[in-house]
PDB file of C-alpha atoms in Angstrom:
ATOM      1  CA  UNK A   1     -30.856   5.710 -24.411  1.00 44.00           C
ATOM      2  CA  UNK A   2     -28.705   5.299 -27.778  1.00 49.00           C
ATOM      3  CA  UNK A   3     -25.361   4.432 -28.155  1.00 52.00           C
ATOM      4  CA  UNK A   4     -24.214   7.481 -28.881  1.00 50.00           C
ATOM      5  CA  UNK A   5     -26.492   9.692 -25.786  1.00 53.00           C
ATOM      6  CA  UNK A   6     -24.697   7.047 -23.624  1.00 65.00           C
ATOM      7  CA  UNK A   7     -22.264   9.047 -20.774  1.00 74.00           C
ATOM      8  CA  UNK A   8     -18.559   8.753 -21.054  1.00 90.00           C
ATOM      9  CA  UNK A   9     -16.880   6.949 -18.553  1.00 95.00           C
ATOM     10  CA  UNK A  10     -13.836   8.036 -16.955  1.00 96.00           C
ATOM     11  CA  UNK A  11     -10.794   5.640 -15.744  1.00 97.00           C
ATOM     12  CA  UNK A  12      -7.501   6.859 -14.779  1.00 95.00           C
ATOM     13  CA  UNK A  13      -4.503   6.102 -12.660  1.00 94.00           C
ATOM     14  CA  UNK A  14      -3.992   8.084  -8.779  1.00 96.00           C
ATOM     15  CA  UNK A  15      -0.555   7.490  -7.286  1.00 93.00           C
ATOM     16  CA  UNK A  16      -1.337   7.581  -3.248  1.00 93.00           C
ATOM     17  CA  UNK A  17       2.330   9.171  -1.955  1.00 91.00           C
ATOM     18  CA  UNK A  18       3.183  10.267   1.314  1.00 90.00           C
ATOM     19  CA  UNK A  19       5.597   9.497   4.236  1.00 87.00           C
ATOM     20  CA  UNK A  20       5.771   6.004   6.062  1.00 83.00           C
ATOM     21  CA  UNK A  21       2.887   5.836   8.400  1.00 85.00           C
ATOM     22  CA  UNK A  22       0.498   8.546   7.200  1.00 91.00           C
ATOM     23  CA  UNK A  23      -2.592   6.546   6.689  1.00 90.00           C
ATOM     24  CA  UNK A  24      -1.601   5.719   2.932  1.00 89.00           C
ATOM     25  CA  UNK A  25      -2.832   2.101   2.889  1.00 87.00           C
ATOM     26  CA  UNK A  26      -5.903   2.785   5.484  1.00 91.00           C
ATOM     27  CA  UNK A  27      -7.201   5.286   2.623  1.00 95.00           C
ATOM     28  CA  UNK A  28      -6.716   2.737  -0.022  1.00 91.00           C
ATOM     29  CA  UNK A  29      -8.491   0.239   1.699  1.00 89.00           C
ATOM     30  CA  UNK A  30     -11.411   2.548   2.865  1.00 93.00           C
ATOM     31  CA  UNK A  31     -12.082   3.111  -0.557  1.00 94.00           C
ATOM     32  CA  UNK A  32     -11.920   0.225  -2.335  1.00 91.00           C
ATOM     33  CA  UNK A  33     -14.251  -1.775  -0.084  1.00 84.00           C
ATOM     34  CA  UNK A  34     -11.530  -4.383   0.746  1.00 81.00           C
ATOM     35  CA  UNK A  35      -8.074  -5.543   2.142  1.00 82.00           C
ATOM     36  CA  UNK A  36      -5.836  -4.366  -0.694  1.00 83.00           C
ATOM     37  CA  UNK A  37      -3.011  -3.142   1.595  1.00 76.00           C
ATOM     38  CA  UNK A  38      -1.363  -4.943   4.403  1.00 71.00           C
ATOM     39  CA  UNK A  39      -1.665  -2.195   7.378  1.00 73.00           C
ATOM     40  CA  UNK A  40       0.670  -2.003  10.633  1.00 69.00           C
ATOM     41  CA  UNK A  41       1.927   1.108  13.189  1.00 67.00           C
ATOM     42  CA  UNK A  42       5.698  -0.028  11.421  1.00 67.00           C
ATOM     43  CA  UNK A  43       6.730   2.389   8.866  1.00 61.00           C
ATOM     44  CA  UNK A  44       7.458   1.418   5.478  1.00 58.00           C
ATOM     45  CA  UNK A  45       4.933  -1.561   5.395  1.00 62.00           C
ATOM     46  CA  UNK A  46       4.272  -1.227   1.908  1.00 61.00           C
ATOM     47  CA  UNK A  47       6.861  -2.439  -0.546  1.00 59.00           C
ATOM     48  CA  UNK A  48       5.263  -3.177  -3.853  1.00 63.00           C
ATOM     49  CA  UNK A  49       3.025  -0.189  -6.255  1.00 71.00           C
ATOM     50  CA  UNK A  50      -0.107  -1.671  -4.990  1.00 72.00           C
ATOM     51  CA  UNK A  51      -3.410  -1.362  -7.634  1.00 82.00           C
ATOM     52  CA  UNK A  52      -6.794  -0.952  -5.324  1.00 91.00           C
ATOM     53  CA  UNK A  53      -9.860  -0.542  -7.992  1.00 94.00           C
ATOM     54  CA  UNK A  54     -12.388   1.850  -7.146  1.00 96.00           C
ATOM     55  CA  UNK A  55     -15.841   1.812  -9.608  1.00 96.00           C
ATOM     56  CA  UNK A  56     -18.185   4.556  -8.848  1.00 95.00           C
ATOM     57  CA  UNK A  57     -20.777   5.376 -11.263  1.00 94.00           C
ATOM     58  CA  UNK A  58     -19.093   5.825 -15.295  1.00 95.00           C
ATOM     59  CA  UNK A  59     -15.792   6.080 -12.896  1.00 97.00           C
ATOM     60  CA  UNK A  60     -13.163   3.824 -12.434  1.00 97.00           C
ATOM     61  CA  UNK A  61      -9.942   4.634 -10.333  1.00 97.00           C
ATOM     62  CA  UNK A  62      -6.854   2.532 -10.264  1.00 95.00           C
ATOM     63  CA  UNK A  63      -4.929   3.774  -7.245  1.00 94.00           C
ATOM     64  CA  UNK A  64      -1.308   3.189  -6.962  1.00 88.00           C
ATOM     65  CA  UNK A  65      -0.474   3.083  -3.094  1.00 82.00           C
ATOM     66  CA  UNK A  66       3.192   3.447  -3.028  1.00 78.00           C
ATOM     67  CA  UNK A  67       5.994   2.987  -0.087  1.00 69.00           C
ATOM     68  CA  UNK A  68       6.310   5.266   2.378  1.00 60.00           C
ATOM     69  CA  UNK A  69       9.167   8.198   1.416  1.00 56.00           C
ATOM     70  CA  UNK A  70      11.945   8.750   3.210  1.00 47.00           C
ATOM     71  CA  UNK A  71      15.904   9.894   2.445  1.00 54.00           C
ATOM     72  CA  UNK A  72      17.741   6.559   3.166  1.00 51.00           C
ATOM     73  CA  UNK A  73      20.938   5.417   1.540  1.00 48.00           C
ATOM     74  CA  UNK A  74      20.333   1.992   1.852  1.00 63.00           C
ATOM     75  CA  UNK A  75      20.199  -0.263  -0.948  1.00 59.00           C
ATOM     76  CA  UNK A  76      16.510  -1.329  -0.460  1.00 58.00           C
ATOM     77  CA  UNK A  77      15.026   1.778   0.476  1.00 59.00           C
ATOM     78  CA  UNK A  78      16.280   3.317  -2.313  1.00 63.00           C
ATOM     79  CA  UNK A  79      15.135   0.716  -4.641  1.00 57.00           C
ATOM     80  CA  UNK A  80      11.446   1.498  -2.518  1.00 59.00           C
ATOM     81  CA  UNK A  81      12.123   5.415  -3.443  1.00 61.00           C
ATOM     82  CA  UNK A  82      12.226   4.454  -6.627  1.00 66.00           C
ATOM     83  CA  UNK A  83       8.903   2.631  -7.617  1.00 64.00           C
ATOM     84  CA  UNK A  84       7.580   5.872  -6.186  1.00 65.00           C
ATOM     85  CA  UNK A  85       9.083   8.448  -8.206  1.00 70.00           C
ATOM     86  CA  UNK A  86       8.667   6.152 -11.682  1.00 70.00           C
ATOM     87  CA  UNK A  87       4.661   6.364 -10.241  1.00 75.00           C
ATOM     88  CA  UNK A  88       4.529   9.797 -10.719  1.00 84.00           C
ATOM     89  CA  UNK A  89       5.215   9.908 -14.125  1.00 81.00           C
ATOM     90  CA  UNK A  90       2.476   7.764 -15.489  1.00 82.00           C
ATOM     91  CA  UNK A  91      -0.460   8.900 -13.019  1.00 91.00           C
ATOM     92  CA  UNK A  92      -3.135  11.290 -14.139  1.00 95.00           C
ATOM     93  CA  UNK A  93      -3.956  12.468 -10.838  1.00 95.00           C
ATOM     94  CA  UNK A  94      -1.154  12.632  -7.334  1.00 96.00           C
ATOM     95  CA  UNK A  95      -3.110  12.266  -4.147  1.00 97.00           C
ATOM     96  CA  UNK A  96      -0.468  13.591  -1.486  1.00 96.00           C
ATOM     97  CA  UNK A  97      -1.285  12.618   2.095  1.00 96.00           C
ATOM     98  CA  UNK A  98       0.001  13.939   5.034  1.00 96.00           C
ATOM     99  CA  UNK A  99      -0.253  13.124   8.836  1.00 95.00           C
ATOM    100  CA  UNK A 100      -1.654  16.376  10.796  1.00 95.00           C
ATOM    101  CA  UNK A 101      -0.503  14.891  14.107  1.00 95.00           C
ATOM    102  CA  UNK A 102       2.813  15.789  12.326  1.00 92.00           C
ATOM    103  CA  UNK A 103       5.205  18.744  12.032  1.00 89.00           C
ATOM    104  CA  UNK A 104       6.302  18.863   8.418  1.00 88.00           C
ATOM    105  CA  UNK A 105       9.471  17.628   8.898  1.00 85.00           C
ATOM    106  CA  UNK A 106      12.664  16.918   6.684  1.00 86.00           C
ATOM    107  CA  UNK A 107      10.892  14.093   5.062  1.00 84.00           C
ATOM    108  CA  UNK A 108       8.188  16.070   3.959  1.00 90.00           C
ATOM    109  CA  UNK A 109      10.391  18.606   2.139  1.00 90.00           C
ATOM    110  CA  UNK A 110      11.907  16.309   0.549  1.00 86.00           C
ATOM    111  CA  UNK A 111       8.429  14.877  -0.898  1.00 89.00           C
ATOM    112  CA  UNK A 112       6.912  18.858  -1.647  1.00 92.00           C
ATOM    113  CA  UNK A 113      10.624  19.018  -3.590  1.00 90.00           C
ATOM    114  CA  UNK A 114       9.967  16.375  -5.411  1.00 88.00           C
ATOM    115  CA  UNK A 115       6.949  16.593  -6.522  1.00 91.00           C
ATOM    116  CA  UNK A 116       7.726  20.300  -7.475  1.00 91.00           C
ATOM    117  CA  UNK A 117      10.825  18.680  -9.686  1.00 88.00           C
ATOM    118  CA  UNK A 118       8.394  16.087 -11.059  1.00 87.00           C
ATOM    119  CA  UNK A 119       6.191  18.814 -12.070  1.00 87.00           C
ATOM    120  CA  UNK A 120       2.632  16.941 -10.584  1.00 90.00           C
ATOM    121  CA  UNK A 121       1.172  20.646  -9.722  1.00 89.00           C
ATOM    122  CA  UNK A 122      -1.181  20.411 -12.243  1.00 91.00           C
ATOM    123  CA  UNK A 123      -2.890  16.699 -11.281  1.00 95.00           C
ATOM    124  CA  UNK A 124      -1.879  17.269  -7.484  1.00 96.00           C
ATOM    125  CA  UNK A 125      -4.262  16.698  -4.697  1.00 97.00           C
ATOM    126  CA  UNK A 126      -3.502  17.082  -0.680  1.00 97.00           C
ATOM    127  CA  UNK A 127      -5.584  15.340   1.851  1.00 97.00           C
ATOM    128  CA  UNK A 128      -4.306  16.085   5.735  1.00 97.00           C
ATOM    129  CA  UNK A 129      -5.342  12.660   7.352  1.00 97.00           C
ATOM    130  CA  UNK A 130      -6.094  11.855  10.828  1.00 95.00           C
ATOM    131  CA  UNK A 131      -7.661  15.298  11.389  1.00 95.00           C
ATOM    132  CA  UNK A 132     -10.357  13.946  14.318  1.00 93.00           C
ATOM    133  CA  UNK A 133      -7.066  13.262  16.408  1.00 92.00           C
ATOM    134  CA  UNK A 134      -6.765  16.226  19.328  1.00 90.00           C
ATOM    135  CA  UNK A 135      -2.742  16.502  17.841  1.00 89.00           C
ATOM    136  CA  UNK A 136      -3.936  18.073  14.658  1.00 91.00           C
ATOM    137  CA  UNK A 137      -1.471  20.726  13.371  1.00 91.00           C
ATOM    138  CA  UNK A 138      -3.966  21.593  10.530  1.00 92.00           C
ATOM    139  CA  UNK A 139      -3.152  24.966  10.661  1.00 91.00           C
ATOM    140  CA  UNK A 140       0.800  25.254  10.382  1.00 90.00           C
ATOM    141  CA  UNK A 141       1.074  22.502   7.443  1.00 93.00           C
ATOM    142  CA  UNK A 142      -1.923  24.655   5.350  1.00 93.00           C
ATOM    143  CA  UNK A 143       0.702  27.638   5.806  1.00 92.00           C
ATOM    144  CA  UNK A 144       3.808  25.208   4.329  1.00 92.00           C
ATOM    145  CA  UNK A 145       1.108  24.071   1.908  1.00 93.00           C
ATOM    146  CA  UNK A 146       0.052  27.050   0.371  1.00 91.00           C
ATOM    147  CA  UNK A 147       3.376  28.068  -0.033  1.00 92.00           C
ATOM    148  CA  UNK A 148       4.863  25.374  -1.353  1.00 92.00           C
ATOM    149  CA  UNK A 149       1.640  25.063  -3.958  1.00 93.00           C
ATOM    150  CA  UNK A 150      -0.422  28.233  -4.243  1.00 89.00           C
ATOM    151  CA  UNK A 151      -2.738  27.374  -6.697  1.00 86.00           C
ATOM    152  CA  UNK A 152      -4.154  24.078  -4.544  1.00 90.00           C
ATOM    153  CA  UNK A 153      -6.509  25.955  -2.025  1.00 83.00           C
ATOM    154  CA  UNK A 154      -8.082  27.970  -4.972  1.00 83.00           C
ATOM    155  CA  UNK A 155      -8.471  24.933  -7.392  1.00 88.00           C
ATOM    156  CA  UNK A 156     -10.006  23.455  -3.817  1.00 92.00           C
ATOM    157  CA  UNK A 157      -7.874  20.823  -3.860  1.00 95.00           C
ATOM    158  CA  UNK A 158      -6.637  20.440   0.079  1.00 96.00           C
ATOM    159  CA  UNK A 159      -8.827  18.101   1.681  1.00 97.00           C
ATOM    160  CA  UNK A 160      -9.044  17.569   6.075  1.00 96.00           C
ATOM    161  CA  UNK A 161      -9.814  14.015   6.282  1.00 97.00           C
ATOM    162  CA  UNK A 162      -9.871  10.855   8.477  1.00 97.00           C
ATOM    163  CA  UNK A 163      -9.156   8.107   6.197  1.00 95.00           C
ATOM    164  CA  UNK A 164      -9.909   5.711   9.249  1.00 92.00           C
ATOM    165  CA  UNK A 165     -13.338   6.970   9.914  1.00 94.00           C
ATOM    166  CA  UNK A 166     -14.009   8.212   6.509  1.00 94.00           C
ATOM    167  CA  UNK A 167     -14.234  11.853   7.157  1.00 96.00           C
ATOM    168  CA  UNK A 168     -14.255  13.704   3.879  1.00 97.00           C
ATOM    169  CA  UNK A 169     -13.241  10.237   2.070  1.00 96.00           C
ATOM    170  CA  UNK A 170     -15.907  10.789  -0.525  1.00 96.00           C
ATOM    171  CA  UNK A 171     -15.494  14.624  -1.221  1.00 97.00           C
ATOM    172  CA  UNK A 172     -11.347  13.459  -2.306  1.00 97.00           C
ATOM    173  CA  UNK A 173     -12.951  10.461  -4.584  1.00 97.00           C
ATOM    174  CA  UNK A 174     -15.325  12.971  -6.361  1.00 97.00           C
ATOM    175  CA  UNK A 175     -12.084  15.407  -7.205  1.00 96.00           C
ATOM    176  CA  UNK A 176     -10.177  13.041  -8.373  1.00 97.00           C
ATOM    177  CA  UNK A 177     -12.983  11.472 -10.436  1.00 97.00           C
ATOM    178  CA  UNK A 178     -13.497  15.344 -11.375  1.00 95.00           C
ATOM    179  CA  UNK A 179      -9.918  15.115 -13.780  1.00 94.00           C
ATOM    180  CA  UNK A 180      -9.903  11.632 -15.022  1.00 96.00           C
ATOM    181  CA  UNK A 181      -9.074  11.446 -18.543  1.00 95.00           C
ATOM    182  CA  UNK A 182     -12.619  10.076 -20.536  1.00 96.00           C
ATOM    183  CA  UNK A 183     -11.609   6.324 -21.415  1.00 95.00           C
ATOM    184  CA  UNK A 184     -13.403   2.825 -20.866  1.00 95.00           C
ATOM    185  CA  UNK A 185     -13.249   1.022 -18.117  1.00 95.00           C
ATOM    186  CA  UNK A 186      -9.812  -1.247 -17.518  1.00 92.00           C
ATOM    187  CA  UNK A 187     -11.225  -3.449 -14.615  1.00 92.00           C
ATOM    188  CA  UNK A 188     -14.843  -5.635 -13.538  1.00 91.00           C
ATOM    189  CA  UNK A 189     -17.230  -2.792 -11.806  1.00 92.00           C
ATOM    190  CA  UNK A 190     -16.647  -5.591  -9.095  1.00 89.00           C
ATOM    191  CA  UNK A 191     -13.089  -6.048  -8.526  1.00 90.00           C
ATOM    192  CA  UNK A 192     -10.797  -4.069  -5.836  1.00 89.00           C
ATOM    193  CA  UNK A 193      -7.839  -5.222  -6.706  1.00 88.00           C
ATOM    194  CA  UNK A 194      -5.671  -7.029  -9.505  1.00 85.00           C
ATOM    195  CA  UNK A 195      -3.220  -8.410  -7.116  1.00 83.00           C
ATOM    196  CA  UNK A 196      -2.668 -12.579  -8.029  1.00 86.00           C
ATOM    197  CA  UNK A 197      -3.574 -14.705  -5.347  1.00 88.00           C
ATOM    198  CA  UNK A 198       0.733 -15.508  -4.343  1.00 90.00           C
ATOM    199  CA  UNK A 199       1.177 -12.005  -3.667  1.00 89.00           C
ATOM    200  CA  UNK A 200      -2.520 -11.554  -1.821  1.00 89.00           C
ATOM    201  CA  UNK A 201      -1.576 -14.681   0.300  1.00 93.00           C
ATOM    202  CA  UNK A 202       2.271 -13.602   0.749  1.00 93.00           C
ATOM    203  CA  UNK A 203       1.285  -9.848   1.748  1.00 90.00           C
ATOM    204  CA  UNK A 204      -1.354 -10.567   4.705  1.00 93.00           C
ATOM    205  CA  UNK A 205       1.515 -13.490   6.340  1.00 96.00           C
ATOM    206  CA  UNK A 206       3.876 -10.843   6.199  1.00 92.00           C
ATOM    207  CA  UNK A 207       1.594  -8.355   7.950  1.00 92.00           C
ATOM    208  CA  UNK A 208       0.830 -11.239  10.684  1.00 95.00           C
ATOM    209  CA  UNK A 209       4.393 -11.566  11.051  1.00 95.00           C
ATOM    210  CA  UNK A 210       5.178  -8.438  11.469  1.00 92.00           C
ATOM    211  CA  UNK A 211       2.465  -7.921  14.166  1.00 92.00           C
ATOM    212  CA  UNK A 212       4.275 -10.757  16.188  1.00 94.00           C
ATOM    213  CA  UNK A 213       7.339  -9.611  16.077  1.00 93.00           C
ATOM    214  CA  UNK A 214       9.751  -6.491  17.088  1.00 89.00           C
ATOM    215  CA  UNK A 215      12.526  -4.699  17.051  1.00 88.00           C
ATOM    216  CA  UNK A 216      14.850  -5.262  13.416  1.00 86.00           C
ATOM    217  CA  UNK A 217      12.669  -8.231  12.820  1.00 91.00           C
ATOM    218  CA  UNK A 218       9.910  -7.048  10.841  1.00 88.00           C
ATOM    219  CA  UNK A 219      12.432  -4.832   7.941  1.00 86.00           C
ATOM    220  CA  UNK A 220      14.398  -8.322   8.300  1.00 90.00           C
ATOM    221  CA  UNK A 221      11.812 -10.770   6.629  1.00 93.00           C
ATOM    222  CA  UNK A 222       9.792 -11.400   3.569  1.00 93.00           C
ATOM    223  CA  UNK A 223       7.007 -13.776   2.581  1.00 95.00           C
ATOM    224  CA  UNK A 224       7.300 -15.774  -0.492  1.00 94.00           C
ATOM    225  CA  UNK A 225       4.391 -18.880  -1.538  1.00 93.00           C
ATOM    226  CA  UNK A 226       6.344 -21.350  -3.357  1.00 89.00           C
ATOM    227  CA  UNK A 227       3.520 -23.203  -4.087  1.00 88.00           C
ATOM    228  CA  UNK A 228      -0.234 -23.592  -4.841  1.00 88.00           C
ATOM    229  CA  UNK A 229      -2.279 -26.372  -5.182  1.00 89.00           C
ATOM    230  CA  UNK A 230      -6.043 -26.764  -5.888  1.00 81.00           C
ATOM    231  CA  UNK A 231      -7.813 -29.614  -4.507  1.00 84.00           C
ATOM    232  CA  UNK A 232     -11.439 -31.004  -4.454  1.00 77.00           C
ATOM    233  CA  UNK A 233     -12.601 -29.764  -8.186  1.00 74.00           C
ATOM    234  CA  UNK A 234     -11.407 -26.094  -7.508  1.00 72.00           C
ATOM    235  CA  UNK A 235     -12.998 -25.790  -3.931  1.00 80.00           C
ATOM    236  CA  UNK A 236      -9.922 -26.249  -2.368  1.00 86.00           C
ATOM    237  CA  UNK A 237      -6.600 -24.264  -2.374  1.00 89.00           C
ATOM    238  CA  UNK A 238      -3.443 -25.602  -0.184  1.00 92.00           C
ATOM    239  CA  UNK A 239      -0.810 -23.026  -0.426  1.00 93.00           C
ATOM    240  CA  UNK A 240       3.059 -23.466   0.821  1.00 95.00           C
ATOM    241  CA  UNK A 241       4.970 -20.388   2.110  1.00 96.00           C
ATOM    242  CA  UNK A 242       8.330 -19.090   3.607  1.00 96.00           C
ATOM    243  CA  UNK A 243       8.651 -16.412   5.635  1.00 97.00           C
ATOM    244  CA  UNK A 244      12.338 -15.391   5.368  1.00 96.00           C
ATOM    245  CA  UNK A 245      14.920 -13.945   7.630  1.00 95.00           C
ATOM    246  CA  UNK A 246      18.366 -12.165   7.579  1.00 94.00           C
ATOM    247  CA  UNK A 247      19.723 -14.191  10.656  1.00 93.00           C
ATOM    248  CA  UNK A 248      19.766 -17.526  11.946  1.00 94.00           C
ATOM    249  CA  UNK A 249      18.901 -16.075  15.705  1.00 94.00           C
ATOM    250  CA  UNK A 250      15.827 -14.652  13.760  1.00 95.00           C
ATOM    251  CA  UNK A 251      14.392 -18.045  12.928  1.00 95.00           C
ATOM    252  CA  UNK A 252      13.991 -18.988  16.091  1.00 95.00           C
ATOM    253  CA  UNK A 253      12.115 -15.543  17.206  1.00 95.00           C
ATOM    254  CA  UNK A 254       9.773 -15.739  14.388  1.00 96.00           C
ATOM    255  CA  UNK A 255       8.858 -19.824  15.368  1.00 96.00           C
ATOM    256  CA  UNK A 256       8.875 -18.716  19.028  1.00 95.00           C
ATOM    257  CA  UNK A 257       8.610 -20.561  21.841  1.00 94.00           C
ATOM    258  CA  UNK A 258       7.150 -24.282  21.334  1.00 95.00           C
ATOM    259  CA  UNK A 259       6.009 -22.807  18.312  1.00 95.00           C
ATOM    260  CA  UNK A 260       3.580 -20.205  19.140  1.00 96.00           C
ATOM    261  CA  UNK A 261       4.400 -17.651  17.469  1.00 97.00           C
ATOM    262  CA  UNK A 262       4.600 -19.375  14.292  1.00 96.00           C
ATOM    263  CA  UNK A 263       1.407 -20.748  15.186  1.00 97.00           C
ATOM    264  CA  UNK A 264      -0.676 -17.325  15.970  1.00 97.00           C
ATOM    265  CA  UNK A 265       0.717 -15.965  12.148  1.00 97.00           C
ATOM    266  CA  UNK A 266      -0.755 -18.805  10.550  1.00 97.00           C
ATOM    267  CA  UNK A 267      -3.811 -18.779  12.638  1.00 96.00           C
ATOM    268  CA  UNK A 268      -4.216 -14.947  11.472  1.00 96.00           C
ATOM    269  CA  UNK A 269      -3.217 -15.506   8.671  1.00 95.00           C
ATOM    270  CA  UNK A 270      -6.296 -17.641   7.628  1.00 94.00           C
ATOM    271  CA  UNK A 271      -9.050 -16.107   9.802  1.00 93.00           C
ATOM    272  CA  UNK A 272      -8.198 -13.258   7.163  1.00 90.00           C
ATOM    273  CA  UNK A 273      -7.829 -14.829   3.700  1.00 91.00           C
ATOM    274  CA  UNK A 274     -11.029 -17.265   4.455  1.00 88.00           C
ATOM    275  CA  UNK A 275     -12.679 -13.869   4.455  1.00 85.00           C
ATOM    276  CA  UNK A 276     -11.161 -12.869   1.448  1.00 83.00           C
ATOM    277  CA  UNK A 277     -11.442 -15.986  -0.609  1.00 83.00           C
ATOM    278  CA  UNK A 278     -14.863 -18.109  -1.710  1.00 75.00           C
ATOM    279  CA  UNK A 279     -13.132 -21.656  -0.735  1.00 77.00           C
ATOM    280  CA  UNK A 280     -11.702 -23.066   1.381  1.00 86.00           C
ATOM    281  CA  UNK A 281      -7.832 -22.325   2.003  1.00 89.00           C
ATOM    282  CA  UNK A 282      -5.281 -24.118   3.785  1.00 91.00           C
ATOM    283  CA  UNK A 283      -1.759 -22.742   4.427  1.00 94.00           C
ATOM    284  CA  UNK A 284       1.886 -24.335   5.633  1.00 95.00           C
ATOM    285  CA  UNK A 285       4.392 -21.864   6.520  1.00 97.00           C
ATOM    286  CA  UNK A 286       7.886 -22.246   7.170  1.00 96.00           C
ATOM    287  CA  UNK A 287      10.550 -19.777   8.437  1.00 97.00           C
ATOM    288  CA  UNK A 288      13.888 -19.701   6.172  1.00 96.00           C
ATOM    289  CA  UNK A 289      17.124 -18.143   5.795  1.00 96.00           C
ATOM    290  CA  UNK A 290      18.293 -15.739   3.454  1.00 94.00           C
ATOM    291  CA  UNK A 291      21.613 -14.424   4.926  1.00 93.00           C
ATOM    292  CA  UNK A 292      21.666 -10.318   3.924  1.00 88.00           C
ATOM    293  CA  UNK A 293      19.219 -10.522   1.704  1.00 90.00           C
ATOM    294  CA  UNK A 294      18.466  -6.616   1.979  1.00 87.00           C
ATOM    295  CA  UNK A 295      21.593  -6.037   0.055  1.00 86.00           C
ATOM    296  CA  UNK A 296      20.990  -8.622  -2.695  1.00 85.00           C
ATOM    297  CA  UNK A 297      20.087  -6.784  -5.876  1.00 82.00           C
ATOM    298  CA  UNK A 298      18.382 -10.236  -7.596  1.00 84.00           C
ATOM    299  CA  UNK A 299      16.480 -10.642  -4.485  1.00 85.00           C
ATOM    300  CA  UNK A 300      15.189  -6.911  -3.999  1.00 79.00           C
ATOM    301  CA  UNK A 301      14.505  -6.780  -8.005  1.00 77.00           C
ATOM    302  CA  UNK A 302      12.307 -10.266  -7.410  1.00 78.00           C
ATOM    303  CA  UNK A 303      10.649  -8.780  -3.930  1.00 77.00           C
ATOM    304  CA  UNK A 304       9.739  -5.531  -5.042  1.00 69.00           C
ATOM    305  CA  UNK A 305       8.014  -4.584  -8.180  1.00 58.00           C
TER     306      UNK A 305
END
């Protein structure tokens, strides 16, 4: 085949928006083949735009999985509002995912008002997740659907999925691929993701800690790696980290108890990024203070990006 009977390839950017706990970052990492997003049952887990890299065929997808939406006053949930609105804008395709176990709710009127005011009708896809769950309320969000966009059922754009067991997964992929603006490809057919290793390493202790804690405690901390070192020619990586809290009394519930639950995060913590990484990776973690740090513009600016 010449050069110039050679098919176009297609890469574009998807912004993944929804409410917190809708099965955003489950879809994202369905999809891409690997742990891109840090998963948990606590809303709002995702803080940063994450980039998961799908290559299928001459098609490349860069998806944008961004935080949960929600009306909130508070000085870092509005910042996390933020990086998903500015998404929007630069996307050439909105995949907008709702829970069906759901009743579209005040938070979901705010996100079909928005995107009407962002003017995404024209790049806008809908998938209804968790739709093998007995609670499906397929029916009654379709109604609020096709009102809200009428032109998405006849474009065939509404899509009843199960991002967990990849129902449907593939039919979204291929109508998303369907719009992407012709262009080469940005990424490696074989990468996932173009998150650097800090964040990668930072994202899955935070998700450990999370799981081992309650209550205020997992909005109330954040995961920075201060430092990285390679040993052994490259084979070796020792990495430092900090898990941080609001609250002295929180220090001592994230250590735990003679140390175990320090101890089970780290443990987690590695079982996952040996699977993740080709060598070998040690980690030290340490739990910190950082009195208020949720209303700490610098420190919100440097956490989220």
């Amino acid at each position: 085949m010449s050069d110039n009977e050679k098919i176009a390839t297609r890469c574009g950017l998807v912004t993944i928006i929804g409410r917190p706990s809708v099965g955003k970052s489950t879809f994202l990492n369905t999809v891409c083949g690997g742990k891109v997003s840090i998963v948990s049952a606590i809303p709002q887990t995702t803080r940063n735009t994450i980039r998961g890299i799908l290559t299928r065929g001459n098609a490349q997808i860069l998806f944008l999985d961004t935080p949960g939406l929600h009306k909130s006053e508070k000085k870092f949930n509005e910042a996390l509002h933020a990086i998903s609105v500015n998404s929007l804008t630069d996307s050439d395709c909105v995949l907008y995912i709702i829970d069906s176990t759901r009743s579209m709710g005040e938070e979901e009127e705010h996100i079909i008002q928005l995107l009407q005011e962002q003017n995404v009708q024209e790049k806008l896809f809908v998938a209804l997740n968790k739709v093998d769950s007995d609670l499906s309320k397929t029916g009654l969000i379709l109604v609020s659907l096709e009102r809200a966009f009428p032109n998405l059922k006849d474009k065939n754009r509404i899509f009843e999925i199960s991002a967990k067991e990849k129902q449907q997964v593939d039919a979204v992929i291929d109508a998303l691929i369907s719009i992407l603006p012709e262009s080469p490809f940005l990424y490696p057919e074989d990468f996932y993701t173009d998150q650097d290793i800090r964040f990668r390493i930072a994202e899955i202790i935070r998700e450990k800690a999370m799981l081992h804690t309650r209550d205020e405690i997992p909005h109330a901390l954040y995961v920075s790696v201060d430092e990285l070192k390679l040993h052994h020619n490259g084979k070796e990586l020792e990495a430092t980290a900090f898990i941080y809290v609001e609250r002295e009394s929180q220090k001592g519930i994230v250590v735990g108890k003679d140390g175990m639950c320090i101890k089970a995060i780290k443990k987690e913590s590695l079982r996952e990024l040996r699977n993740i990484f080709d060598y070998k990776l040690n980690i030290h973690i340490q739990v910190k203070l950082d009195k208020d740090w949720r209303k700490n513009d610098k420190r919100i600016d440097a956490i989220i990006y």
